[in-house]
Amino acid sequence: MEVNGTVVRPLDLLDEIVHRHNTEEGAAIPILQEVQNTFGFVAPAVLERIADLAHMSATELYSIVTFYAQFRLQPPGENLVRVCTGTACHLAGAEKILQAVENETGAREGGTSPDGKFTMERVACLGCCSLAPVVMLNEQIHGRLTPEAVRRLIKAVGRR
Amino acid sequence: MGAPKIVRVGLATCGIAAGADKVFQALAQELTGQQDVWLKQTGCLGMCHNEPLVEVLTPAGESYLYTKVTPEKATDIARRHVLGGEPVRDWLFDDGHYLAKQKRVVLRNSGRIDPESIDDYLEAGGYQAIAKALREMTPEQVIGELEKSGLRGRGGAGFPTYLKWRLTRQSPGRPKYIICNADEGDPGAFMDRSVLESDPHSVLEGMLIAAYAIGAREGYIYVRAEYPLAVKRLKLALAAARERGFLGENILGSGFDFDLKLREGAGAFVCGEETALMMSIEGKRGMPRFRPPFPAESGLWGKPTSINNVETYANVPWIILNGGEAFAQYGTERSKGTKVFALAGTITRGGLIEVPMGITIREIVFEIGGGIRSGREFKAVQIGGPSGGCLPASLADTPVDYESLTQAGAIMGSGGLLVMDDSACMVDVAKFFLDFTVKESCGKCTFCRLGTKQMQAILQRITNGEGREGDLELLEELANSISRASLCGLGQTAPNPVLTTLRFFRDEYEAHLYEKRCPAKKCRALIRYQVNPDRCNGCGLCNSYCPTNAISGEKKRPFSIDQNLCTHCGLCFNVCRHEAISVN
């Protein structure tokens, strides 16, 4: 894979991440976070290697990965749609937004669409309650949505 | 060259989501290269309902605030006002009510300074409080000032801050740690996000003062990963503070050393609980442990640790500079100072507000918030998120302080304040919060893990119209057991949303239970969507949204809904432009 224009072996990248954090106390979570940021998810095979390098048990790492909602064991789709279902969004009709996203992308909650274009997640509050209902599409937050607006949004991204 | 005109754009997450970045670009296009004009980004001005916001400050110090600015309006404002000298009166903010009852201590710099510039913070009096503490005060005097101020923990529980600091200071273990809990997880709460995005240095300075008072040399900020902008601005602030010598060794030549590490949370609500948070920093699953020993004796890695919330720290520099008495003049007998609330829901003017303690709910909803947006009836407020409760309109005169809210059945909580009109179903709201706690329970205590699940199942069948005789009593029994048999705040308070709605809105539960009716027409299983043939023009829009193809018909003829296929999702109701779909 390519990082800043140079071709790097993924395993070298992985090893580098582990070694950089490994002197810190309690480094397991920062290591896993950076691995996920780099590769998009934490594959079980990757857990084994981290465990070897960091002298931890793979079971322990697996227990962390499954405890925290942030970690993914499967690769995500090209686009990440996070539908906010916090209190304000819930009252403003977040379930309908969720339904519209499901219809439009074909991705079920927590899953990826068959064409691999979209992964959809439900999150409990993005903290933009005055703009409810809200969706985070990749890094961008979109507020005051209607089912129609969210459909347009998804269509526009899907065409890219 | 005269003094510059300053043009400020609110670029916190809410503003950006409303399009403030495009407004900023439009302004930049007009104003870049202009002499005597300084285009700046700032944080949250607190008026989410008016985003995006642009403020023009004249060299004479006059302020003009523009609301709901679009890129087109921004171009006009730049040309006509900033360059042309003539304010565009029609778009100016003209609603003093929103600010009249507020008092800004925590938010003193929010929306004023550039959160990414340490110079802006220094110009606003930043890092003077730590300088004062280091040069003129002993650690005991700092703690004494906090005691005079009456500041209590703003994370929700309201433990006196000075006491936490003193206990940690007096604890024999070494080293000592301090932690900033920025794992704001309550749905409907965004106070901490806003403070971190708008004025991160005030939190760092508060932590420095705490570290000096306690005798800690190392600290952690544990921030929610779902707040990318807050994380980014914190990282910038940490780097700038380190570069200017406010973090590191021998700070301000005093011999005091302190540094901070940033840890991102990984998406577990329970990590807002202090012992779970510390487990997470230690690199483990974030599961709470039994207290005592309290963190002040044995916290992070078994060492004395003081852990405070973002808002608590942001108060500290103000208290040190202005004195504890100045802070204590705001608020009530036992709840001093101000509190920041995230005001949201069906309210006219929602946003981030800071009010003196003791203000009533009515004043917040009607005078600051401008009442209900929809023109419907004010029904309830939800305070304190999943640990809090729903208070009915009849209790609107309850003062907002720790004791009064607890007595009424809610809690102060971290500052989520959600206003509901009569379209909200209170059984659905209770179920919403329980769905949340079921998902977020760490699973350690049986009652929290399984009890909440049972409560959820009961609420599910009530909202499905399948409730049984005795269900309400069973809910109450379970609620009491869960509160008593759970280790941490998550479990102990998880039943609160159910208990308060049962207490104040029992008739709604009974309507679901005995009449199989949802008075607010929210609960899917108890409502039907129908097409009104007189209004339907056969455009077919509803049909294109229906996930189950339950809607059929010929173009330009009235459509109809097959009740056997309909899942009551309500998309058709929302998208219909002719109000031809009714819900019963």
XYZ file of C-alpha atoms in Angstrom:
744
model
C 0.000 0.000 0.000
C 1.001 3.585 -0.510
C 1.717 6.095 2.235
C 2.693 9.645 1.309
C 3.664 8.549 -2.155
C 5.995 5.709 -1.163
C 5.109 2.063 -1.370
C 5.240 0.379 2.011
C 4.664 -3.200 3.014
C 1.575 -3.269 5.234
C 3.329 -5.464 7.761
C 6.174 -2.968 8.125
C 3.608 -0.278 8.770
C 1.922 -2.411 11.381
C 5.196 -3.219 13.121
C 6.174 0.430 13.138
C 2.886 1.419 14.817
C 3.302 -1.175 17.526
C 6.937 -0.282 18.221
C 6.197 3.440 18.388
C 3.527 3.013 21.082
C 4.865 0.035 22.879
C 6.941 1.890 25.452
C 3.849 3.665 26.755
C 1.828 2.203 29.559
C -1.630 1.036 28.549
C -0.786 1.262 24.863
C -3.163 -1.420 23.601
C -6.026 0.919 22.724
C -3.928 3.619 20.994
C -2.219 0.867 18.971
C -5.525 -0.630 17.876
C -6.906 2.821 17.065
C -3.976 3.692 14.867
C -4.085 0.298 13.166
C -7.747 0.821 12.385
C -7.093 4.357 11.117
C -4.409 3.011 8.826
C -6.081 -0.121 7.516
C -9.756 0.712 7.993
C -10.375 -2.233 10.321
C -8.613 -4.647 12.666
C -8.429 -8.077 11.090
C -8.146 -11.059 13.458
C -4.798 -12.006 11.864
C -3.533 -8.521 12.643
C -4.494 -8.983 16.285
C -2.267 -12.050 16.455
C 0.705 -10.135 15.125
C 0.158 -7.172 17.459
C -0.082 -9.611 20.354
C 3.247 -11.214 19.424
C 5.029 -7.912 19.000
C 3.618 -6.234 22.084
C 3.831 -9.283 24.341
C 0.129 -9.299 25.019
C -2.287 -12.126 24.591
C -4.448 -12.116 21.473
C -7.424 -12.977 23.659
C -6.927 -9.806 25.631
C -6.782 -7.730 22.458
C -9.834 -9.496 21.112
C -11.706 -8.675 24.311
C -10.829 -4.997 23.884
C -11.803 -4.887 20.230
C -15.197 -6.434 20.919
C -15.861 -4.223 23.960
C -15.419 -0.851 22.292
C -17.877 0.170 19.606
C -15.224 1.964 17.578
C -13.406 -1.157 16.409
C -14.359 -3.029 13.278
C -13.364 -6.610 12.536
C -14.574 -6.374 8.938
C -13.465 -3.913 6.271
C -15.844 -0.963 5.917
C -17.460 0.189 2.691
C -16.130 3.094 0.639
C -18.362 5.561 2.460
C -19.329 5.613 6.084
C -22.797 6.854 6.961
C -23.377 7.465 10.647
C -26.976 8.167 11.499
C -27.328 10.042 14.749
C -30.016 8.572 16.975
C -29.419 10.736 20.022
C -32.386 12.087 21.952
C -32.981 15.211 19.896
C -32.576 13.308 16.627
C -34.814 10.497 17.882
C -37.584 12.984 18.613
C -37.002 14.685 15.268
C -37.525 11.420 13.380
C -34.115 9.734 13.231
C -35.741 6.329 12.687
C -37.151 7.577 9.397
C -33.755 8.885 8.362
C -32.262 5.504 9.240
C -34.910 3.771 7.178
C -34.291 6.096 4.234
C -30.530 5.465 4.402
C -31.164 1.714 4.522
C -33.446 1.909 1.510
C -31.109 4.060 -0.486
C -27.802 2.320 0.234
C -28.945 -1.240 0.747
C -26.774 -1.375 3.860
C -28.366 -2.621 7.051
C -27.564 -1.028 10.381
C -23.992 -1.937 11.305
C -23.403 -3.525 7.917
C -22.088 -2.786 4.453
C -24.064 -2.584 1.211
C -23.669 -5.480 -1.241
C -21.847 -3.216 -3.699
C -19.374 -2.250 -0.978
C -20.125 1.452 -1.381
C -21.670 2.193 1.999
C -21.328 1.125 5.589
C -24.075 2.352 7.877
C -23.798 2.811 11.626
C -26.124 4.118 14.271
C -24.454 6.525 16.714
C -25.841 7.965 19.902
C -25.325 11.667 19.510
C -22.972 13.645 17.339
C -23.647 16.678 19.524
C -25.398 18.817 16.909
C -28.794 18.603 18.566
C -30.083 21.921 17.292
C -29.678 20.676 13.741
C -31.539 17.400 14.377
C -31.929 15.047 12.639
C -28.291 14.721 11.723
C -26.189 12.342 9.654
C -22.403 12.166 9.406
C -21.340 11.136 5.926
C -17.625 10.343 5.996
C -16.201 13.401 7.823
C -19.010 15.820 7.012
C -22.045 16.429 9.219
C -25.351 17.183 7.548
C -28.171 18.631 9.609
C -31.891 19.446 9.448
C -32.415 16.421 7.233
C -35.571 15.001 5.744
C -35.890 11.564 4.156
C -35.791 13.324 0.799
C -32.650 15.296 1.623
C -30.847 12.205 2.836
C -31.817 10.348 -0.324
C -30.311 13.138 -2.458
C -27.192 13.091 -0.318
C -26.653 9.358 -0.727
C -27.398 9.496 -4.454
C -24.819 12.244 -4.949
C -22.124 10.242 -3.178
C -23.102 6.974 -4.829
C -22.529 8.479 -8.271
C -18.943 9.410 -7.487
C -3.237 52.354 9.036
C -6.237 52.281 11.342
C -7.334 49.504 13.629
C -8.647 46.589 11.625
C -12.207 45.573 11.228
C -12.592 42.068 12.545
C -14.904 39.604 10.877
C -15.516 36.453 12.915
C -17.156 33.256 11.753
C -18.303 30.600 14.227
C -16.540 27.435 13.118
C -17.429 24.798 15.672
C -19.025 21.508 14.595
C -22.599 22.868 14.648
C -21.645 25.890 12.607
C -19.748 23.821 10.073
C -22.663 21.407 9.788
C -24.915 24.374 9.058
C -22.545 25.530 6.307
C -20.249 27.988 8.101
C -17.151 26.728 6.281
C -18.673 27.735 2.949
C -19.591 31.100 4.443
C -15.991 31.496 5.577
C -14.739 30.717 2.073
C -17.127 33.229 0.543
C -15.905 35.900 2.953
C -12.295 34.975 2.309
C -12.805 35.394 -1.396
C -14.026 38.950 -0.891
C -11.786 39.996 1.951
C -8.405 38.344 1.414
C -5.806 40.979 0.687
C -8.021 43.799 1.958
C -6.228 46.212 4.218
C -7.487 46.707 7.738
C -9.783 43.693 7.593
C -9.056 40.646 9.678
C -11.098 37.542 8.905
C -10.987 35.117 11.802
C -12.436 31.798 12.800
C -13.900 31.414 16.245
C -15.736 28.729 18.192
C -19.315 28.401 19.294
C -21.381 31.510 19.992
C -24.021 29.287 21.495
C -26.827 30.192 19.130
C -27.166 26.967 17.215
C -30.624 27.936 16.002
C -29.090 30.888 14.152
C -26.091 29.174 12.588
C -24.090 30.029 10.559
C -23.102 33.187 12.424
C -20.891 36.041 11.270
C -19.876 38.906 13.521
C -18.440 42.167 12.236
C -16.523 44.256 14.771
C -15.700 47.830 13.879
C -12.495 49.536 15.018
C -14.679 51.548 17.417
C -15.694 48.317 19.102
C -19.247 48.063 17.779
C -20.459 44.556 17.139
C -22.841 43.491 14.396
C -24.004 39.902 14.492
C -25.446 38.317 11.379
C -27.505 35.165 11.675
C -28.366 32.302 9.319
C -25.762 33.499 6.850
C -25.466 31.779 3.482
C -22.457 32.095 1.164
C -24.487 34.547 -0.974
C -25.406 36.645 2.055
C -21.768 36.512 3.161
C -20.623 38.003 -0.131
C -23.172 40.786 0.315
C -22.129 41.408 3.923
C -18.486 41.595 2.866
C -19.186 44.064 0.079
C -21.861 46.238 1.653
C -20.860 46.258 5.309
C -17.214 45.301 5.742
C -15.964 47.165 2.685
C -18.869 49.545 2.098
C -19.375 50.545 5.717
C -23.151 50.115 5.677
C -24.575 47.322 7.882
C -27.124 45.052 6.210
C -29.817 45.681 8.790
C -32.287 43.028 7.635
C -30.012 40.139 8.549
C -28.831 41.411 11.902
C -29.461 39.507 15.118
C -32.061 41.381 17.093
C -33.023 39.057 19.885
C -31.547 40.158 23.164
C -33.812 37.785 25.130
C -31.600 34.856 24.338
C -28.645 36.384 26.130
C -30.341 38.512 28.789
C -30.599 35.804 31.452
C -27.257 34.209 30.735
C -23.993 34.641 32.577
C -20.820 33.545 30.854
C -18.039 32.143 32.998
C -17.200 28.845 31.328
C -18.074 30.233 27.905
C -16.252 33.518 28.535
C -14.076 33.147 25.445
C -16.318 30.948 23.296
C -17.216 32.650 20.059
C -14.758 35.441 20.793
C -11.305 33.988 20.371
C -9.766 31.818 17.686
C -9.560 28.420 19.412
C -6.539 27.495 17.319
C -4.507 30.513 18.405
C -2.762 30.579 21.764
C -2.068 34.293 21.228
C -5.787 34.981 21.139
C -6.200 33.134 24.411
C -3.282 35.020 25.972
C -4.743 38.318 24.831
C -8.013 37.400 26.528
C -6.183 36.974 29.830
C -5.239 33.372 29.315
C -2.599 31.622 31.432
C -2.659 34.509 33.914
C -4.465 32.359 36.450
C -1.754 29.684 36.458
C 0.863 32.442 36.646
C -0.934 33.895 39.656
C -1.258 30.502 41.313
C 2.401 29.640 40.796
C 3.752 33.026 41.893
C 1.420 34.119 44.638
C -0.382 31.092 46.020
C 0.483 27.884 47.806
C -1.314 24.727 46.639
C -3.385 24.861 49.855
C -4.420 28.442 49.049
C -5.543 27.352 45.584
C -7.681 24.626 47.140
C -8.971 27.151 49.690
C -10.094 29.455 46.883
C -11.955 26.571 45.279
C -13.591 25.842 48.620
C -14.759 29.455 48.880
C -16.143 29.301 45.355
C -18.370 26.329 46.176
C -17.618 24.772 42.769
C -19.070 21.279 42.440
C -18.330 18.694 39.765
C -20.045 19.568 36.511
C -19.999 16.029 35.164
C -23.251 15.342 36.930
C -22.720 14.033 40.421
C -21.854 17.397 41.941
C -19.047 16.356 44.307
C -17.263 19.419 45.760
C -14.182 20.027 43.629
C -11.995 21.378 46.419
C -12.603 18.231 48.469
C -11.619 15.942 45.645
C -8.421 17.935 45.187
C -7.621 18.044 48.887
C -8.162 14.311 49.351
C -5.917 13.561 46.393
C -3.289 16.008 47.661
C -3.307 14.426 51.118
C -3.127 10.884 49.781
C 0.286 9.370 50.469
C 0.957 7.597 47.147
C 3.334 8.855 44.438
C 3.128 9.839 41.623
C -0.283 11.487 41.511
C -2.327 11.891 38.375
C -5.031 14.200 37.168
C -7.502 13.345 34.446
C -9.919 15.403 32.415
C -13.067 13.475 31.627
C -14.057 14.638 28.148
C -15.864 11.436 27.265
C -19.151 13.224 26.850
C -21.487 10.413 25.985
C -24.984 11.461 27.025
C -27.149 11.700 23.957
C -28.400 15.270 23.760
C -25.353 16.800 25.421
C -22.663 18.794 23.663
C -21.357 21.225 26.284
C -17.920 19.691 26.551
C -17.511 19.352 22.812
C -18.317 23.001 22.446
C -15.921 24.158 25.161
C -13.104 22.046 23.719
C -13.764 23.304 20.214
C -14.123 26.924 21.250
C -11.688 27.452 24.108
C -9.405 24.442 24.636
C -6.699 26.383 26.467
C -9.047 27.263 29.328
C -9.389 23.540 30.042
C -5.622 23.031 29.868
C -5.090 25.974 32.207
C -7.658 24.582 34.643
C -5.794 21.283 34.592
C -2.475 23.009 35.210
C -3.913 24.716 38.273
C -5.372 21.431 39.495
C -2.048 19.672 38.990
C -0.241 22.353 40.955
C -2.788 22.178 43.777
C -2.714 18.400 43.969
C 0.968 17.843 43.308
C 0.598 15.931 40.056
C 3.204 15.968 37.321
C 1.295 14.034 34.762
C -2.222 14.113 33.448
C -4.508 12.696 30.824
C -7.320 14.112 28.757
C -9.722 11.358 27.793
C -11.773 12.665 24.923
C -14.535 11.081 22.927
C -13.319 9.955 19.505
C -16.631 10.930 17.906
C -15.532 14.562 18.291
C -12.835 14.870 15.612
C -12.738 18.683 15.667
C -12.384 18.797 19.456
C -9.537 16.270 19.229
C -7.822 18.316 16.539
C -8.090 21.586 18.455
C -6.915 19.945 21.670
C -3.858 18.582 19.886
C -3.077 22.047 18.513
C -3.573 23.592 21.948
C -1.304 21.026 23.611
C 1.448 21.621 21.054
C 1.184 25.404 21.390
C 1.170 25.287 25.195
C 4.228 23.050 25.156
C 6.030 25.356 22.737
C 5.339 28.419 24.915
C 6.450 26.680 28.067
C 3.045 26.315 29.737
C 3.484 22.567 29.673
C 6.702 20.686 30.319
C 9.467 21.305 32.803
C 9.911 24.306 35.054
C 6.725 26.055 33.994
C 7.051 29.868 34.121
C 10.333 29.434 35.960
C 8.562 28.153 39.052
C 10.147 24.710 39.211
C 6.732 23.142 38.640
C 6.703 20.381 35.987
C 3.599 19.080 34.316
C 2.643 17.447 31.050
C -0.484 16.069 29.495
C -1.321 13.147 27.268
C -4.347 12.898 25.067
C -6.267 9.633 24.928
C -9.147 9.095 22.567
C -12.078 7.087 23.815
C -13.101 4.153 21.710
C -16.846 4.418 21.849
C -18.044 3.065 25.156
C -20.520 5.182 27.101
C -19.635 3.508 30.391
C -16.132 5.040 30.157
C -17.676 8.306 31.309
C -17.744 6.604 34.726
C -14.482 7.462 36.457
C -13.215 3.999 37.366
C -14.143 2.641 33.916
C -12.384 5.577 32.296
C -9.215 4.795 34.193
C -9.393 1.138 33.158
C -9.621 2.343 29.579
C -6.542 4.588 29.943
C -4.752 1.557 31.362
C -5.528 -0.184 28.077
C -8.239 -2.541 29.280
C -11.947 -3.026 28.806
C -13.656 -0.073 30.432
C -15.477 -1.764 33.257
C -16.171 0.047 36.526
C -14.841 -1.321 39.781
C -16.041 -1.135 43.338
C -15.417 2.053 45.338
C -13.866 2.509 47.908
C -11.007 2.844 47.426
C -11.858 6.095 45.676
C -9.596 7.385 42.905
C -8.247 10.025 45.314
C -6.537 7.147 47.169
C -6.111 4.570 44.456
C -6.891 5.554 40.922
C -4.916 5.292 37.719
C -2.375 2.457 38.056
C -3.260 2.342 41.727
C -2.010 5.891 42.347
C -3.917 8.869 43.802
C -5.893 10.419 40.994
C -8.209 13.375 40.680
C -10.640 13.221 37.826
C -12.772 16.184 36.796
C -15.003 17.109 33.929
C -14.231 19.599 31.118
C -16.619 22.249 32.379
C -15.299 21.988 35.936
C -11.750 22.679 34.722
C -12.885 25.543 32.497
C -14.302 27.296 35.586
C -11.039 27.096 37.518
C -8.938 29.843 35.847
C -11.835 32.287 36.256
C -12.130 31.442 39.940
C -8.407 31.918 40.565
C -8.358 35.272 38.769
C -11.610 36.663 40.150
C -11.673 34.955 43.528
C -13.916 32.303 45.028
C -16.357 34.860 46.436
C -16.991 36.358 43.006
C -17.983 32.910 41.758
C -20.115 32.170 44.801
C -22.247 35.272 44.251
C -23.938 33.368 41.439
C -26.235 30.489 42.180
C -28.040 29.215 45.231
C -27.118 28.301 48.775
C -25.673 24.902 47.887
C -25.190 25.131 44.122
C -22.814 27.938 43.285
C -21.835 29.497 40.012
C -23.212 28.853 36.580
C -24.081 25.774 34.562
C -23.810 25.225 30.848
C -26.739 23.485 29.193
C -27.221 22.088 25.739
C -30.716 23.318 25.047
C -32.395 21.318 22.304
C -35.644 19.727 21.245
C -38.709 21.447 19.878
C -37.677 24.828 21.121
C -37.564 28.108 19.214
C -34.034 29.101 20.183
C -31.857 26.095 20.866
C -28.174 26.176 21.553
C -25.511 26.255 24.181
C -26.499 28.392 27.143
C -24.837 29.261 30.415
C -27.085 30.278 33.265
C -26.679 31.054 36.957
C -27.714 28.092 39.114
C -31.161 28.493 40.582
C -32.812 29.765 37.417
C -36.107 27.971 36.830
C -36.860 25.570 34.020
C -39.608 27.940 32.913
C -37.161 30.812 32.498
C -34.868 28.605 30.413
C -37.618 27.252 28.195
C -39.607 30.421 27.645
C -37.332 33.393 28.206
C -34.088 32.032 26.832
C -35.453 29.357 24.528
C -38.410 31.380 23.309
C -40.935 28.623 23.982
C -42.042 25.784 21.764
C -41.092 26.079 18.111
C -44.025 24.209 16.662
C -46.654 26.324 18.334
C -47.762 23.197 20.175
C -48.063 22.710 23.899
C -44.966 22.510 26.149
C -45.082 19.047 27.638
C -41.863 18.124 29.428
C -38.133 18.596 29.743
C -35.652 15.786 29.895
C -32.690 16.692 32.072
C -29.588 14.619 32.559
C -29.825 12.192 29.642
C -30.056 8.443 30.242
C -29.412 8.931 33.971
C -31.851 11.768 34.322
C -35.557 12.159 34.197
C -38.474 13.784 32.464
C -40.095 16.617 34.350
C -43.580 17.691 33.290
C -44.621 21.238 32.416
C -46.367 21.439 35.794
C -42.944 21.373 37.490
C -41.524 24.123 35.287
C -40.936 26.349 38.293
C -38.377 23.939 39.725
C -35.098 25.783 40.213
C -32.122 24.339 38.426
C -29.779 23.310 41.222
C -28.417 19.932 42.312
C -30.803 19.374 45.226
C -34.048 20.640 43.678
C -33.631 18.578 40.525
C -32.814 15.421 42.466
C -35.827 16.000 44.665
C -38.057 16.362 41.611
C -36.813 12.987 40.312
C -34.343 14.179 37.682
C -30.651 14.972 38.103
C -28.453 17.896 37.169
C -26.431 15.579 34.991
C -23.831 16.914 32.651
C -26.112 19.479 31.026
C -28.386 17.960 28.416
C -31.725 19.755 28.489
C -34.226 18.551 25.976
C -37.562 20.245 25.559
C -40.537 18.240 24.349
C -43.915 19.307 23.017
C -47.093 17.243 23.114
C -46.108 15.286 20.019
C -43.626 13.303 22.134
C -44.750 9.938 23.496
C -43.325 9.562 26.977
C -43.383 5.762 26.885
C -41.374 5.930 23.682
C -38.937 8.384 25.299
C -38.471 6.047 28.276
C -37.920 3.134 25.931
C -35.452 5.174 23.902
C -33.249 5.738 26.950
C -33.529 2.150 28.046
C -32.551 0.905 24.590
C -29.502 3.081 25.038
C -28.523 1.767 28.470
C -29.122 -1.843 27.448
C -26.669 -1.327 24.611
C -24.140 0.488 26.763
C -24.236 -1.630 29.916
C -20.764 -3.126 30.288
C -22.252 -6.371 31.563
C -20.446 -6.612 34.864
C -23.451 -6.406 37.208
C -26.254 -8.862 36.663
C -29.050 -6.416 37.480
C -27.803 -3.829 35.046
C -27.039 -6.379 32.338
C -30.223 -8.441 32.582
C -32.594 -6.229 34.550
C -32.487 -3.403 32.037
C -33.110 -5.966 29.319
C -36.237 -7.156 31.088
C -37.446 -3.593 31.475
C -36.784 -3.015 27.797
C -38.803 -6.103 26.895
C -41.728 -4.920 28.992
C -41.634 -1.456 27.428
C -41.394 -3.065 24.008
C -44.553 -5.051 24.562
C -46.366 -2.053 26.016
C -45.515 0.041 22.950
C -46.509 -2.905 20.771
C -49.940 -2.926 22.353
C -49.229 -6.268 24.012
C -48.788 -5.021 27.562
C -50.039 -7.170 30.421
C -51.813 -6.440 33.653
C -49.195 -5.747 36.312
C -46.517 -4.595 33.868
C -46.237 -1.131 35.383
C -45.739 -2.538 38.872
C -43.177 -4.983 37.523
C -41.307 -2.095 35.899
C -41.153 -0.303 39.223
C -39.950 -3.379 41.052
C -37.218 -4.025 38.514
C -36.212 -0.370 38.553
C -35.686 -0.397 42.287
C -33.681 -3.611 42.207
C -31.441 -2.366 39.391
C -30.759 0.912 41.208
C -29.751 -0.918 44.368
C -27.750 -3.766 42.883
C -25.580 -1.984 40.319
C -22.019 -0.943 40.978
C -21.764 2.266 39.006
C -23.806 5.283 38.067
C -24.850 3.822 34.738
C -26.823 1.007 36.317
C -27.909 2.894 39.418
C -29.529 5.630 37.356
C -30.587 3.625 34.284
C -34.186 3.250 35.511
C -34.623 7.001 36.099
C -36.187 7.830 32.725
C -38.744 5.060 33.283
C -39.429 5.949 36.900
C -39.984 9.655 36.212
C -42.247 9.050 33.234
C -44.213 6.502 35.268
C -44.537 9.039 38.023
C -45.582 12.014 35.914
C -47.141 10.465 32.818
C -48.735 7.265 34.111
C -51.889 7.960 32.102
C -49.896 7.556 28.901
C -48.632 4.156 29.989
C -52.196 3.202 30.849
C -53.486 4.330 27.442
C -50.925 2.050 25.777
C -51.608 -0.768 28.177
C -55.390 -0.827 28.505
C -56.689 1.072 25.478
C -53.969 -0.064 23.043
C -53.609 3.554 22.047
C -50.604 5.862 21.720
C -51.908 9.347 22.512
C -48.984 11.040 20.761
C -49.327 8.777 17.722
C -45.698 7.709 17.852
C -45.659 4.017 18.641
C -45.563 2.138 15.374
C -47.702 -0.826 16.302
C -50.535 1.342 17.573
C -50.968 3.605 14.585
C -52.156 3.293 10.971
C -51.190 5.373 7.989
C -53.904 6.037 5.437
C -54.209 7.948 2.207
C -56.862 10.615 2.064
C -58.205 10.200 -1.509
C -59.513 13.770 -1.614
C -56.061 15.210 -1.096
C -53.908 12.694 -2.982
C -53.043 13.796 -6.527
C -51.327 10.548 -7.407
C -47.794 11.908 -7.709
C -46.364 8.616 -6.456
C -43.617 10.153 -4.328
C -44.700 8.141 -1.279
C -44.561 4.978 -3.324
C -40.936 5.626 -4.264
C -39.972 5.874 -0.601
C -41.956 2.960 0.778
C -39.473 0.248 1.827
C -42.011 -2.586 1.603
C -43.909 -1.566 -1.538
C -47.047 -1.284 0.529
C -48.257 1.710 -1.441
C -49.744 1.234 -4.857
C -51.857 3.080 -7.385
C -51.963 4.617 -10.810
C -50.303 7.934 -11.554
C -52.648 10.897 -11.135
C -55.153 8.737 -9.229
C -55.341 8.444 -5.450
C -52.913 5.838 -4.091
C -53.667 3.396 -1.288
C -51.727 1.665 1.474
C -51.892 -2.089 1.967
C -52.110 -2.403 5.750
C -50.773 -5.958 5.638
C -47.521 -4.836 4.101
C -47.175 -1.494 5.885
C -44.477 -1.431 8.581
C -45.634 1.972 9.863
C -42.242 3.550 9.254
C -43.938 6.820 8.362
C -41.678 7.790 5.466
C -44.713 8.370 3.227
C -46.201 10.690 5.826
C -43.015 12.763 5.871
C -42.413 13.023 2.163
C -45.988 13.723 1.032
C -46.240 17.317 -0.125
C -50.017 17.426 -0.120
C -50.709 16.301 3.427
C -52.651 13.459 1.896
C -51.434 10.881 4.383
C -52.963 10.775 7.807
C -51.960 8.931 10.928
C -54.505 7.504 13.341
